[in-house]
XYZ file of C-alpha atoms in Angstrom:
373
model
C 8.109 20.771 9.825
C 8.732 17.322 10.800
C 6.714 17.773 14.048
C 3.739 19.079 11.982
C 3.817 15.832 9.912
C 4.098 13.558 13.052
C 1.102 15.366 14.587
C -0.925 14.992 11.454
C -0.304 11.322 11.208
C -1.190 10.750 14.872
C -4.359 12.585 14.327
C -5.173 10.642 11.370
C -4.487 7.368 13.185
C -6.798 8.516 15.919
C -9.560 9.150 13.521
C -9.094 5.714 11.904
C -9.243 3.918 15.160
C -12.379 5.742 15.998
C -13.980 4.573 12.706
C -12.954 1.012 12.979
C -14.100 0.485 16.760
C -17.266 2.771 17.110
C -20.556 1.117 17.580
C -22.793 0.913 14.461
C -26.287 1.118 14.210
C -28.420 -1.745 12.747
C -28.982 0.163 9.651
C -25.128 0.845 9.291
C -24.213 -2.805 9.159
C -23.715 -5.020 6.280
C -26.473 -7.295 5.678
C -25.023 -10.652 5.218
C -27.859 -12.039 3.398
C -27.041 -9.894 0.409
C -23.989 -11.829 -0.150
C -23.862 -14.412 -3.162
C -24.997 -17.871 -1.988
C -21.628 -19.639 -2.257
C -19.795 -16.878 -0.238
C -22.642 -16.906 2.314
C -22.213 -20.736 2.994
C -18.427 -20.475 3.021
C -18.773 -17.793 5.778
C -21.740 -19.367 7.708
C -21.922 -23.241 6.523
C -25.630 -23.077 6.331
C -27.894 -21.758 3.473
C -29.780 -18.467 3.893
C -33.117 -20.176 4.550
C -31.296 -22.424 7.292
C -29.854 -19.481 8.945
C -33.196 -17.783 9.159
C -34.433 -21.032 10.694
C -31.644 -20.858 13.269
C -32.383 -17.222 14.025
C -36.006 -17.955 14.635
C -35.462 -20.956 16.885
C -32.851 -19.168 19.037
C -34.746 -15.841 19.292
C -36.809 -17.076 22.395
C -33.718 -17.907 24.281
C -31.760 -14.724 23.481
C -31.709 -11.038 24.415
C -33.290 -8.520 21.982
C -31.300 -5.207 21.380
C -32.627 -2.256 23.541
C -30.320 0.287 21.966
C -29.737 1.189 18.299
C -26.016 0.519 18.792
C -26.513 -2.804 20.460
C -26.224 -6.113 18.431
C -29.486 -7.550 17.358
C -29.978 -11.244 17.424
C -29.473 -11.737 13.736
C -26.077 -10.089 13.947
C -25.027 -12.272 17.070
C -26.096 -15.489 15.075
C -23.948 -14.298 12.014
C -20.990 -13.681 14.440
C -21.238 -17.040 15.940
C -21.727 -18.935 12.767
C -18.643 -17.356 11.243
C -16.544 -18.182 14.475
C -17.539 -21.781 14.165
C -17.072 -21.980 10.474
C -13.583 -20.460 10.528
C -12.154 -21.285 13.832
C -10.524 -17.765 13.797
C -9.914 -15.937 17.092
C -12.840 -13.670 18.067
C -11.191 -10.237 17.191
C -10.746 -11.015 13.333
C -14.485 -12.220 13.302
C -15.601 -9.033 15.016
C -13.698 -6.776 12.876
C -14.748 -8.307 9.538
C -16.836 -6.107 7.177
C -19.883 -8.267 8.147
C -19.982 -7.042 11.725
C -17.588 -4.403 12.938
C -17.724 -4.951 16.798
C -15.334 -5.214 19.713
C -13.720 -8.452 20.739
C -15.657 -8.523 24.067
C -18.883 -8.094 22.056
C -17.957 -10.875 20.076
C -17.351 -12.936 22.969
C -20.650 -12.403 24.479
C -22.517 -12.896 21.119
C -20.723 -16.414 20.878
C -21.593 -17.116 24.326
C -25.378 -16.206 23.935
C -25.796 -18.381 20.869
C -23.921 -21.220 22.191
C -26.068 -21.205 25.245
C -29.324 -21.100 23.260
C -28.172 -23.898 20.870
C -27.618 -25.924 24.181
C -31.199 -25.272 25.374
C -32.868 -28.766 25.869
C -35.723 -28.241 23.373
C -33.284 -27.309 20.606
C -30.416 -29.616 21.342
C -32.489 -32.715 22.095
C -34.806 -32.105 19.001
C -31.685 -32.079 16.841
C -29.410 -34.727 18.553
C -31.516 -37.684 19.868
C -31.041 -41.495 19.592
C -33.871 -43.661 18.642
C -36.285 -43.736 21.553
C -38.739 -46.269 20.497
C -38.527 -50.031 19.113
C -40.208 -48.553 15.830
C -37.298 -45.968 15.607
C -34.642 -48.462 16.378
C -35.863 -50.879 13.864
C -36.212 -47.948 11.080
C -32.521 -47.110 11.908
C -31.277 -50.788 11.717
C -33.079 -51.111 8.444
C -31.406 -48.102 6.897
C -28.102 -49.425 7.911
C -28.856 -52.813 6.539
C -30.334 -51.512 3.163
C -27.192 -49.045 2.629
C -24.409 -51.343 3.951
C -25.787 -55.140 3.905
C -24.617 -55.579 7.746
C -27.687 -56.624 10.133
C -28.451 -55.131 13.378
C -26.448 -51.581 13.581
C -28.090 -48.902 15.306
C -25.115 -46.616 15.196
C -21.433 -46.291 14.946
C -19.343 -45.188 17.801
C -16.024 -43.398 18.148
C -14.196 -40.628 20.019
C -12.414 -37.587 18.889
C -10.144 -34.973 20.768
C -11.016 -31.377 20.572
C -8.022 -29.310 21.482
C -8.577 -26.645 24.246
C -6.536 -23.889 25.975
C -4.845 -25.401 29.169
C -7.077 -24.862 32.306
C -5.543 -23.438 35.517
C -3.208 -26.013 37.279
C -4.744 -25.324 40.513
C -8.395 -25.551 39.462
C -10.107 -27.744 42.111
C -12.656 -28.915 39.663
C -10.824 -28.935 36.198
C -7.166 -29.295 36.863
C -4.818 -28.748 33.948
C -3.177 -32.189 34.127
C -6.305 -34.308 33.533
C -6.897 -32.563 30.070
C -3.427 -33.751 28.620
C -3.879 -36.474 26.421
C -1.485 -39.412 25.089
C -0.444 -37.045 22.234
C 0.692 -34.534 24.897
C -1.837 -31.802 24.146
C -4.869 -30.505 26.121
C -8.201 -31.558 25.063
C -11.521 -32.930 25.724
C -12.353 -36.536 24.527
C -15.684 -36.367 22.821
C -17.834 -39.490 22.220
C -19.961 -39.382 19.159
C -22.506 -41.869 17.549
C -23.652 -41.573 14.019
C -26.375 -43.043 11.901
C -26.215 -44.110 8.291
C -26.681 -40.619 6.986
C -23.627 -39.265 9.213
C -26.024 -37.655 11.380
C -24.800 -37.518 15.138
C -27.528 -39.190 17.105
C -25.562 -39.046 20.466
C -22.726 -37.074 21.879
C -20.962 -36.861 25.088
C -18.448 -34.067 25.552
C -17.942 -34.290 29.280
C -14.545 -36.245 29.636
C -10.887 -34.845 29.781
C -8.588 -35.851 27.134
C -6.544 -38.129 29.546
C -9.576 -40.460 29.704
C -9.795 -43.292 27.247
C -12.723 -44.153 24.841
C -13.741 -47.322 26.877
C -14.069 -45.381 29.960
C -16.198 -42.750 28.487
C -18.580 -45.502 26.921
C -18.766 -47.552 30.332
C -19.615 -44.276 32.140
C -22.147 -42.761 29.267
C -25.732 -42.628 29.504
C -26.134 -44.567 26.413
C -24.424 -47.733 27.462
C -27.187 -48.537 30.169
C -29.800 -47.672 27.814
C -28.731 -50.181 25.097
C -28.211 -52.811 27.789
C -31.812 -52.261 28.852
C -33.072 -52.465 25.121
C -31.088 -55.806 24.822
C -32.398 -57.268 28.145
C -35.828 -56.386 26.983
C -35.639 -57.258 23.161
C -32.564 -59.484 22.337
C -33.446 -59.565 18.766
C -30.189 -57.645 17.743
C -29.637 -53.896 18.152
C -25.842 -52.893 18.521
C -23.494 -50.221 17.835
C -20.227 -50.758 15.820
C -17.011 -49.878 17.793
C -13.255 -50.453 17.331
C -11.231 -52.827 19.399
C -10.708 -50.207 22.079
C -14.284 -50.989 23.124
C -15.556 -54.166 25.037
C -17.471 -56.775 23.089
C -20.910 -56.934 24.084
C -24.326 -57.960 22.505
C -25.055 -54.234 22.202
C -21.609 -53.212 20.948
C -19.949 -55.280 18.042
C -16.064 -55.011 17.646
C -13.829 -56.357 14.924
C -12.252 -59.710 15.358
C -8.263 -59.921 16.120
C -7.795 -63.125 14.289
C -9.413 -64.786 11.563
C -8.539 -66.882 8.351
C -8.681 -65.735 4.787
C -11.914 -66.379 2.620
C -13.805 -67.178 5.694
C -17.140 -65.622 7.017
C -14.897 -64.111 9.709
C -12.676 -62.283 7.139
C -16.001 -61.183 5.282
C -17.366 -59.899 8.771
C -14.327 -57.944 9.292
C -13.910 -56.625 5.861
C -17.451 -55.347 5.919
C -17.142 -54.204 9.600
C -14.170 -52.081 8.664
C -15.952 -50.506 5.609
C -19.027 -49.589 7.743
C -17.186 -48.189 10.883
C -15.242 -45.721 8.458
C -18.528 -43.852 8.377
C -17.808 -42.302 11.858
C -14.411 -41.374 10.790
C -15.974 -39.405 7.785
C -18.633 -38.083 10.019
C -16.001 -36.637 12.509
C -13.945 -35.371 9.670
C -16.895 -33.549 8.004
C -18.079 -32.120 11.570
C -14.565 -30.630 12.101
C -13.912 -29.460 8.367
C -17.269 -27.667 8.373
C -16.778 -26.181 11.989
C -13.180 -25.658 11.979
C -13.053 -24.171 15.550
C -13.272 -27.707 16.492
C -9.744 -28.751 14.725
C -6.755 -29.317 16.797
C -4.568 -26.523 15.527
C -7.310 -23.867 15.950
C -7.666 -24.756 19.859
C -10.824 -23.374 21.702
C -9.538 -20.706 24.057
C -12.336 -21.467 26.609
C -12.944 -23.316 29.789
C -13.666 -27.012 29.483
C -17.461 -26.573 30.248
C -17.697 -23.824 27.616
C -15.809 -25.942 25.022
C -18.143 -28.749 25.577
C -21.145 -26.348 25.071
C -19.498 -25.362 21.752
C -19.024 -28.824 20.574
C -22.865 -29.461 21.170
C -23.644 -26.433 19.425
C -21.701 -27.354 16.372
C -23.387 -30.985 16.409
C -26.739 -29.467 16.298
C -25.549 -27.084 13.352
C -23.931 -30.282 11.765
C -27.229 -32.069 12.009
C -29.263 -29.278 10.470
C -26.899 -29.400 7.367
C -27.077 -33.004 7.089
C -31.036 -33.198 7.311
C -31.032 -30.489 4.597
C -28.426 -32.041 2.331
C -26.175 -29.009 2.616
C -23.034 -29.817 0.728
C -19.688 -29.125 2.194
C -17.603 -26.817 0.264
C -13.876 -26.945 1.220
C -12.654 -23.274 0.682
C -9.178 -23.887 2.179
C -6.278 -25.741 0.464
C -5.277 -28.964 1.806
C -6.306 -32.567 1.790
C -8.959 -33.557 4.518
C -6.887 -36.875 4.958
C -3.908 -34.987 6.043
C -5.553 -33.101 8.844
C -5.303 -34.281 12.515
C -8.943 -35.070 13.247
C -8.263 -36.052 16.912
C -9.095 -39.836 16.299
C -6.556 -41.876 18.208
C -5.832 -45.261 17.148
C -6.067 -48.233 19.668
C -2.959 -49.055 21.662
C -2.063 -52.288 23.038
C -3.074 -50.836 26.752
C -6.632 -50.145 25.323
C -7.530 -53.212 23.453
C -10.365 -55.216 25.084
C -8.836 -58.789 24.907
C -10.437 -59.939 28.109
C -8.960 -63.260 29.224
C -11.406 -63.893 31.973
C -15.179 -64.713 30.852
C -18.072 -62.862 32.062
C -21.885 -63.092 31.366
C -21.725 -59.984 29.163
C -18.733 -60.868 27.332
C -20.297 -64.467 26.539
C -23.382 -62.980 25.293
C -21.262 -60.650 23.248
C -19.461 -63.387 21.481
C -22.898 -65.307 20.653
C -24.233 -62.250 19.125
C -21.015 -61.779 16.931
C -21.003 -65.300 15.980
C -24.720 -64.913 14.940
C -23.645 -61.988 12.913
C -20.794 -63.719 11.456
C -23.058 -66.581 10.158
C -24.918 -63.770 8.029
C -21.648 -63.509 5.876
C -21.258 -67.453 5.517
């Protein structure tokens, strides 16, 4: 009798597994657009209209389903958006009641969506730094109107994105270069935001062992702003912390100042405005939790960089369309490690010797300080 029950249970388990993992046709899959709006946004971070927009712009860069059991583009986008939003590993996302598919299928769907979001015509449309004097002046005016601080055309900082350790013997991406000073593996991502917390420049190419100033000095944005200053020295600059070098195109805080002086007012306003990039990074990571430290991207550094770019595009779509973030998890945002490392003594740019760029930077800084007299 016991053998009979054991055989029956084993047969039932086989039937359940067959149901859970069989490939569903398009008509059998749940239509996520039927979800209530607040549940939809919690799962995918975008509104229904914006998801339709994303599907539309990605479709030319993705593969249409050729079999009834294959995933269509809409389902692939939903799977990827849910992964970005939750940071869950692929198997739980794939087995949700919204898209019952296998882990390898989920992985392929995420990969296809990430690659599509990284296509230049999509990425450069949504993540772009002002390219003309008119656009620079508009960006500067918006900052000045909002924060009463002249000259700003962006705020810069870096954040660490945790990744799974690469192979120790990898000839191009060896494991040790990704260990940051907090002793976990990461890529160090440079971000620049505008006055609306829209990300206007991102560089996700550098390993976690590299400091912020090195990334800035080797980024494409530094020579661009240098060129702008050389041709139009009227005052266009980023705000950065004391880990960055003072330049006419990059303002940093003062290390010493007296109370109740223009210098103190400059520093106080500087700190207030610069906090915008920290809020931007916090919003990006809380909205797309796959970027949080404790979630860890289980991908190669190259693919992790592409995922950062993809989330940046989606973040900007949310900002431009005023999609409010809904915190659907317990916990205070301020208590979560956002991967923004404070500046240590070895990184401070207190340069003793003078050079032409530093002298010009100090002149620009003094000019800005006079604004607060």
